[in-house]
XYZ file of C-alpha atoms in Angstrom:
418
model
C 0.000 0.000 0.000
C 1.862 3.416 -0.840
C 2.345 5.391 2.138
C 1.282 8.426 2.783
C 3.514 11.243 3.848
C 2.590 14.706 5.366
C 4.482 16.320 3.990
C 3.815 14.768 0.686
C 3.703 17.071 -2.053
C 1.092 17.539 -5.119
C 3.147 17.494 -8.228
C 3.309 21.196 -9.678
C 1.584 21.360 -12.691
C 2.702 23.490 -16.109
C 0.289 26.499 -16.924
C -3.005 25.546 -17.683
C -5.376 25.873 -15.005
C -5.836 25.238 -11.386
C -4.617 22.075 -9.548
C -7.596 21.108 -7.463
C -6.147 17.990 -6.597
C -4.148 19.697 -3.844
C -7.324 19.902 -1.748
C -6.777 16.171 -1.189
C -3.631 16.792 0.621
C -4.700 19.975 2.489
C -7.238 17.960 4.156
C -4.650 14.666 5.193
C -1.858 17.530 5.797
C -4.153 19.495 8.220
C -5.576 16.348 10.194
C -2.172 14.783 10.399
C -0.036 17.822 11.517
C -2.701 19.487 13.353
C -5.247 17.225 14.383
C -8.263 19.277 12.623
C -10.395 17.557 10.695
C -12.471 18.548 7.789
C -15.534 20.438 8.705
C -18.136 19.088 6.324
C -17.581 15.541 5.873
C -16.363 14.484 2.004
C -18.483 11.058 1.706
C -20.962 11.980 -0.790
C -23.397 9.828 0.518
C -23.251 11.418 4.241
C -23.363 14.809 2.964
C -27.519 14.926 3.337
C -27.310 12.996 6.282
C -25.244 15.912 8.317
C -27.023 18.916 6.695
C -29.782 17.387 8.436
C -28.310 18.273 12.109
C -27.906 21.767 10.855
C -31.015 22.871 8.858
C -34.864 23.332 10.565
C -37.157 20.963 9.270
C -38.909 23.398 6.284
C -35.372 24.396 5.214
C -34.226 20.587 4.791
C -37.443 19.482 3.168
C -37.044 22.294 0.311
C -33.605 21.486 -0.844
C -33.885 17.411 -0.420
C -37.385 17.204 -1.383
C -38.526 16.304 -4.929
C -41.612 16.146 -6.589
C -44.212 13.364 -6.235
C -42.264 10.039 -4.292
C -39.325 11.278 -6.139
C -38.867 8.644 -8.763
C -37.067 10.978 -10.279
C -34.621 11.914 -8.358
C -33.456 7.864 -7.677
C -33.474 7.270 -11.328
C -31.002 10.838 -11.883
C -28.652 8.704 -9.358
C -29.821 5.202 -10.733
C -28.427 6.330 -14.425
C -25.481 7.409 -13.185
C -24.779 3.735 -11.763
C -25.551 1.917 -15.180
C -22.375 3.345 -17.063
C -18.642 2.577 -15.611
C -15.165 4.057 -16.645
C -12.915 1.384 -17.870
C -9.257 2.863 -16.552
C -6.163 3.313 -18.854
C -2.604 2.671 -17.744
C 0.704 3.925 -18.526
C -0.490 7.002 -19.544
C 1.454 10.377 -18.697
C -1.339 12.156 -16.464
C 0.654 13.442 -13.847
C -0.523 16.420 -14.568
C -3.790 16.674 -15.551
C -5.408 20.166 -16.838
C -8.990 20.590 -16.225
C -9.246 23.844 -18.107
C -12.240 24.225 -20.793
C -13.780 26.694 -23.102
C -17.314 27.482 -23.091
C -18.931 30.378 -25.286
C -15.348 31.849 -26.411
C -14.306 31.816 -22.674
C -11.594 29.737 -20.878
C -12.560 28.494 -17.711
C -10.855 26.528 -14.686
C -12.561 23.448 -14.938
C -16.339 22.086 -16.414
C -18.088 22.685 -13.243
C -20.789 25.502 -12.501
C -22.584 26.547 -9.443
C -25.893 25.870 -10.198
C -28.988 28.127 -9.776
C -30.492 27.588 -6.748
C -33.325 29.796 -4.831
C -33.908 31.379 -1.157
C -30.110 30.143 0.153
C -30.736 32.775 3.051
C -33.181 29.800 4.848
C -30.133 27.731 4.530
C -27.881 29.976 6.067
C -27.372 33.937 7.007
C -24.649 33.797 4.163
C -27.281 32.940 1.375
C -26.039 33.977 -2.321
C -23.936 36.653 -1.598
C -21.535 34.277 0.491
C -21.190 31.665 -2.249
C -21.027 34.107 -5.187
C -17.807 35.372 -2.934
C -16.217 32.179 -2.573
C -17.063 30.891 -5.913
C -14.670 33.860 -7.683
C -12.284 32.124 -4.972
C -12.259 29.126 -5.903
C -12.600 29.765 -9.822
C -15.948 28.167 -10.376
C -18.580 30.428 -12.401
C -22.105 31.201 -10.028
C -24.981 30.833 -11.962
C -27.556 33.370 -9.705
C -30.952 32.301 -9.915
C -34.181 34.628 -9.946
C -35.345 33.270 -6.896
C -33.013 34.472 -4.825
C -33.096 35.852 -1.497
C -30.085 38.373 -2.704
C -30.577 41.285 -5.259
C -28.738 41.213 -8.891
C -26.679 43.839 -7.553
C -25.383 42.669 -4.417
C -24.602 39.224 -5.937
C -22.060 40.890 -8.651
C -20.581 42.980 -5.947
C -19.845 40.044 -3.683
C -18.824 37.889 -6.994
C -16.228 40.752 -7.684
C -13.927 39.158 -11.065
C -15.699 36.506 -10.949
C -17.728 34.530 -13.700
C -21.173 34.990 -13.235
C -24.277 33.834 -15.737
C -27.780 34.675 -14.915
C -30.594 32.156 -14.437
C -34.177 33.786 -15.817
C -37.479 32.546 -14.025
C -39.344 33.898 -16.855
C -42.008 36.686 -16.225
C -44.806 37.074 -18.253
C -44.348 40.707 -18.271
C -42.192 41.985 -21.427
C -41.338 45.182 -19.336
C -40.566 43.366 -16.474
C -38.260 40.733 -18.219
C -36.682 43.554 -19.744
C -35.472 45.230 -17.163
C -33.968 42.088 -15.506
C -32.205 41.469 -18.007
C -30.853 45.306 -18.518
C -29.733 44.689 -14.803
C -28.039 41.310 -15.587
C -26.445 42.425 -18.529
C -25.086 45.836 -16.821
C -24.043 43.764 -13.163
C -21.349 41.683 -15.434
C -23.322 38.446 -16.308
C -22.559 36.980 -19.225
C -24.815 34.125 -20.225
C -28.464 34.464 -19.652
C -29.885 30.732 -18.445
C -33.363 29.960 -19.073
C -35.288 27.493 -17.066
C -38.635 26.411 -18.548
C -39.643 23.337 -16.804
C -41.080 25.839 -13.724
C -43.600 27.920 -14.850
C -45.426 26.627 -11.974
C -44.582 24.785 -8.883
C -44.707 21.049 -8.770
C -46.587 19.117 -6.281
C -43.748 18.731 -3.782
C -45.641 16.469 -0.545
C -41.811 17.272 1.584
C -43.031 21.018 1.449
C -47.014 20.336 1.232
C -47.147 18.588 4.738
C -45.527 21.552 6.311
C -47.716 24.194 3.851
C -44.441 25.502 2.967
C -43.956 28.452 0.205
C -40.575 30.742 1.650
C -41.822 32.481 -1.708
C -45.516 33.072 -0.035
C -43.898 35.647 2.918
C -41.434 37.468 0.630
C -38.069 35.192 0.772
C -36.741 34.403 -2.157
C -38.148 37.307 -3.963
C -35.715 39.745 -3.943
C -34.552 39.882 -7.436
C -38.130 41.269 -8.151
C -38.505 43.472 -4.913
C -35.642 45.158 -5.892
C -36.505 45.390 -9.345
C -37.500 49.153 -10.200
C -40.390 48.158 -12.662
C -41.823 46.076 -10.959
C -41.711 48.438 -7.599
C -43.674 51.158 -10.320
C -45.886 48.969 -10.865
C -46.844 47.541 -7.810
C -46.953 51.195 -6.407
C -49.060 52.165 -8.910
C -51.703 49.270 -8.255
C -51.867 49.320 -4.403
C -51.207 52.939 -3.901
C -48.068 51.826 -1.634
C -44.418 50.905 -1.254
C -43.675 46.837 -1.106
C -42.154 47.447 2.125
C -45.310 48.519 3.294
C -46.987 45.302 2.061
C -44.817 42.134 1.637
C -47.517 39.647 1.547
C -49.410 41.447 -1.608
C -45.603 42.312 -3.191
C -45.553 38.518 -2.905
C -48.708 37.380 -4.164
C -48.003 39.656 -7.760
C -44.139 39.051 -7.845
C -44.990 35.138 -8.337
C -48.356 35.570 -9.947
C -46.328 36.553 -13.070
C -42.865 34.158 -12.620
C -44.783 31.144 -11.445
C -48.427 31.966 -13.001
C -49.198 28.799 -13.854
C -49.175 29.659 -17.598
C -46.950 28.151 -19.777
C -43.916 30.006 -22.440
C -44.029 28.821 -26.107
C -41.312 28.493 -28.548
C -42.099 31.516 -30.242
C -41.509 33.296 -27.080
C -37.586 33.238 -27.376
C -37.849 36.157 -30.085
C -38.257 38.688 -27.457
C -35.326 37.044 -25.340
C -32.857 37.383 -28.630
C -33.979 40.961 -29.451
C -33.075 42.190 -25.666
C -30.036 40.226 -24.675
C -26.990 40.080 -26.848
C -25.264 37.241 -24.993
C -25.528 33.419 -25.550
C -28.894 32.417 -24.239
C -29.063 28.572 -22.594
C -32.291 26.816 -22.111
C -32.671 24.883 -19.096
C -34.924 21.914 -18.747
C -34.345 20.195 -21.858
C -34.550 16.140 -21.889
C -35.716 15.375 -25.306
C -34.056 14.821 -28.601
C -36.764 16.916 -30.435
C -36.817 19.919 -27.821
C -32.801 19.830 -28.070
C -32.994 20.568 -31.661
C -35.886 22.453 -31.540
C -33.158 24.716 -29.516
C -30.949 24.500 -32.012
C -33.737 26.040 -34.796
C -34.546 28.802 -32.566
C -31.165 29.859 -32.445
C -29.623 29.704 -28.899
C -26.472 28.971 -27.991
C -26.970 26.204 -25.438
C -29.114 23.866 -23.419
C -28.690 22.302 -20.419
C -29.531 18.751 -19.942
C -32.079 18.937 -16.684
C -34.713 17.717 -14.902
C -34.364 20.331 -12.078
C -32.788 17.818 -9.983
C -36.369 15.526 -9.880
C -38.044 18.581 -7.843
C -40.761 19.158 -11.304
C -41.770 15.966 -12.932
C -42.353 12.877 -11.093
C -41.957 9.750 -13.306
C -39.089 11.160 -15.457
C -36.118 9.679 -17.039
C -32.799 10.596 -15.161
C -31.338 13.035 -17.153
C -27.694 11.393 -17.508
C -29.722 8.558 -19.331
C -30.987 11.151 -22.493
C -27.660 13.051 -22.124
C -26.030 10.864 -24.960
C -28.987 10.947 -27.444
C -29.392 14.766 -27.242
C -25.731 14.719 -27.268
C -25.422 13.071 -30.638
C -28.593 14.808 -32.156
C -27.168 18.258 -31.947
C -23.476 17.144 -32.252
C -21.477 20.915 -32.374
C -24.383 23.389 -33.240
C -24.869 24.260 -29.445
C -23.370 23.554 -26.320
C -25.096 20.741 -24.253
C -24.132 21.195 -20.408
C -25.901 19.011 -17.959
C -27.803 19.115 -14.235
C -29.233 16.913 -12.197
C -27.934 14.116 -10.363
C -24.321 15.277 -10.068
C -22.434 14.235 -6.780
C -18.834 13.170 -7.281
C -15.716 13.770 -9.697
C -16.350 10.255 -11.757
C -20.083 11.569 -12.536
C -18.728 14.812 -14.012
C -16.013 12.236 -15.907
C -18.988 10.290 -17.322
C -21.154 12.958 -18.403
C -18.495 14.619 -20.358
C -17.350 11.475 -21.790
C -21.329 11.325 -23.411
C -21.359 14.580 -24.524
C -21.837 17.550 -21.797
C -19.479 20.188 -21.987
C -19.650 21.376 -18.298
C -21.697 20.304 -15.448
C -23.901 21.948 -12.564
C -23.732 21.008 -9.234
C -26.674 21.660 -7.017
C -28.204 20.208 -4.161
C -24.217 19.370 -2.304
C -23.008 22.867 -2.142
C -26.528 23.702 -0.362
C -25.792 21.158 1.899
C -22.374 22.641 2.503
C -23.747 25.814 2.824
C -26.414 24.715 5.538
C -23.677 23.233 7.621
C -20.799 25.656 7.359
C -22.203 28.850 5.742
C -20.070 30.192 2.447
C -16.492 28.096 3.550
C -18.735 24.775 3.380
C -20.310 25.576 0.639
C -16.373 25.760 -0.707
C -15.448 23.114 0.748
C -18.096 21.034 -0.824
C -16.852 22.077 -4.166
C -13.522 21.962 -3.701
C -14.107 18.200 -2.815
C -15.718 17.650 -5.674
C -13.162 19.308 -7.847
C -10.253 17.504 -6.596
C -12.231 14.028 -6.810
C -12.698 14.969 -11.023
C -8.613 16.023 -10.787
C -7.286 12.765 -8.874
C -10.365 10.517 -10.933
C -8.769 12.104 -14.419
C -5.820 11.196 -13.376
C -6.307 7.188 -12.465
C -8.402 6.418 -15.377
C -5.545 7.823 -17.708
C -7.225 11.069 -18.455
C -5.367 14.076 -18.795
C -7.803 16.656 -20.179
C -11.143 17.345 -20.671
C -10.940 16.792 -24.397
C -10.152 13.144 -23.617
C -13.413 12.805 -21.801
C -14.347 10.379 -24.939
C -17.339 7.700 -25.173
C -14.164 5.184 -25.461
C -13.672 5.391 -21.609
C -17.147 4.613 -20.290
C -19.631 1.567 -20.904
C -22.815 0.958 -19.618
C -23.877 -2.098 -18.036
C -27.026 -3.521 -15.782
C -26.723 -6.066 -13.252
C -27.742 -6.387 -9.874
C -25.545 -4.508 -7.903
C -26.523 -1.336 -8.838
C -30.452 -1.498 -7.997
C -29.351 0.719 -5.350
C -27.437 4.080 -5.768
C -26.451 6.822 -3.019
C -30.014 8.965 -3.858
């Protein structure tokens, strides 16, 4: 067994991008030499398990519920467990470089934060604490309209950062507009689209407690801050939001979760008044992906919003390859949903993604250590992909190929860490 020294060194690496593997050895450096122990635990499949000591009941039902008896959230996991990397030896990875290139930019690695609501109910360091240590760390934050934080303070905290921004989608023109003038003048660059929520799913984890954080004003703060929407509202009740939370509430998500469905036409008006790439979120069908394609966006993400919408769905990883292959190089297919450890992120590049979101574990960092768990959670997950890449003869991302994965079925994998 090689042993394992503490003052064991990660190889330097040439330019090229960030070594993440080094967290490895921070953490064996730091319990060996002085006896401290990492603070969120780095088993993916215990990561729920302690959130759980450190979140109220409402707040851990919202992020680990799904919808329905969340079939679809065991079969995101469940595809993940029917494909396998078959390892290649003698193969110079000693240095592996993680770097990619996504809409004419170079980033650190594939991964993205991904757009997650209301983090102030996990902790008092909500989205401007992870947008801080996400420019840290080199991972892009994807902010998402539900957010307890305002446009503005979560570009501020993000400082140099890579930022995108992720577009509940009002059904006022005026109102989209100006989020998106905001957006586009607060330094994000890609405008993400999610369509599978136009209204909420039925969700029994949150039902049994008659839980909406949305209902009492959290998680509305993009739009409270928002100064059409403020005109308007003023206009209509005579009065200030402040003065009124409850019926700010009520309109804010009677036009972002109406309960009325966007069309394909629709995306017109998104072209004409945002002059980045625009990525559609929500997409698990060959036909919708190149129905994306038609339309003339620059991406899609490969998502079933992490099993919390449809009950009864295919896993996303298992449509990732199809889509994959249908659109081939006309847009850039990233994928969400089911993500937990560095050989997922190897597999679903190897089918076709060109980056990956990561959800529901940084939330679970975040509830248990605020913004440094949060990091810590990625970080983990980052060196994982760096030291996985590097034992399955992988060097780069480019050599994420369908030649180093095969799917198989058999018994052992009826059961998955869900």
């Amino acid at each position: 067994m090689p042993q394992l020294q503490a003052s064991q060194e990660h190889p330097e690496a040439p330019e090229g991008g960030r070594q993440y593997g080094k967290f490895q050895n921070e953490i064996y450096s730091n319990g060996i030499m002085n006896n401290s122990m990492p603070t969120v635990t780095t088993n993916p499949n215990k990561l729920e398990a302690q959130a759980k000591l450190h979140l109220g009941v409402t707040s851990y039902n919202y992020v680990t519920g799904g919808a329905g008896e969340r079939a679809t959230m065991d079969a995101n996991r469940l595809a993940f467990r029917q494909w396998k990397i078959i390892p290649r030896m003698l193969r110079d990875t000693t240095h592996r470089d993680l770097t990619v290139e996504i809409f004419g930019e170079k980033h650190e690695s594939p991964v993205f934060f991904a757009p997650v609501g209301v983090q102030t109910i996990f902790h008092r360091d909500r989205e401007v604490g992870v947008a801080e240590i996400a420019a840290e760390i080199g991972v892009p934050y994807i902010m998402s309209s539900a957010a307890s934080s305002s446009i503005e303070e979560v570009a501020k905290a993000n400082g140099s950062g890579r930022r995108w921004y992720q577009l509940y989608w009002p059904h006022d023109e005026e109102i989209t507009v100006s989020l998106l003038n905001r957006a586009k003048s607060n330094g994000f660059k890609v405008l993400v689209v999610t369509l599978d929520t136009w209204a909420l799913a039925w969700r029994p984890a949150d039902l049994d407690n008659a839980y909406v954080p949305f209902a009492k004003g959290v998680g509305n703060q993009v739009g409270f801050s928002d100064p059409v929407f403020r005109r308007k509202f003023k206009a209509k009740h005579k009065k200030e939001i402040e003065d009124d939370v409850l019926t700010a509430s009520v309109d804010w998500e009677a036009d972002v979760f109406s309960g009325k469905a966007h069309t394909w036409d629709q995306i017109e008006h998104l072209k004409k008044n945002w002059d980045g790439p625009i990525v559609l979120k929500g997409i698990q069908h060959v036909d919708d992906a190149k129905k994306a394609v038609e339309v003339g966006v620059q991406g899609i993400i490969v998502s079933n919003h992490g099993g919390r919408q449809m009950d009864g769905a295919t896993g996303s990883f298992e449509v990732l390859p199809e889509i994959a292959e249908a659109v081939g190089d006309k847009i850039t297919v990233l994928f969400d949903s089911g993500i937990r450890t560095g050989a997922d992120i190897i597999k679903a590049l190897c089918l076709g993604a060109k980056g990956v979101l990561i959800g529901r574990p940084f939330v679970y960092g975040l509830g248990i250590a605020g913004k440094q768990g949060a990091r810590d959670v990625v970080k983990g997950i980052l060196a994982d992909l760096d030291q996985s890449m590097g034992l399955c003869g992988i060097r780069t991302i480019a050599d994420c190929t369908p030649s180093m994965i095969r799917k198989v079925r058999y018994g052992g994998d009826l059961k998955s860490s869900l």
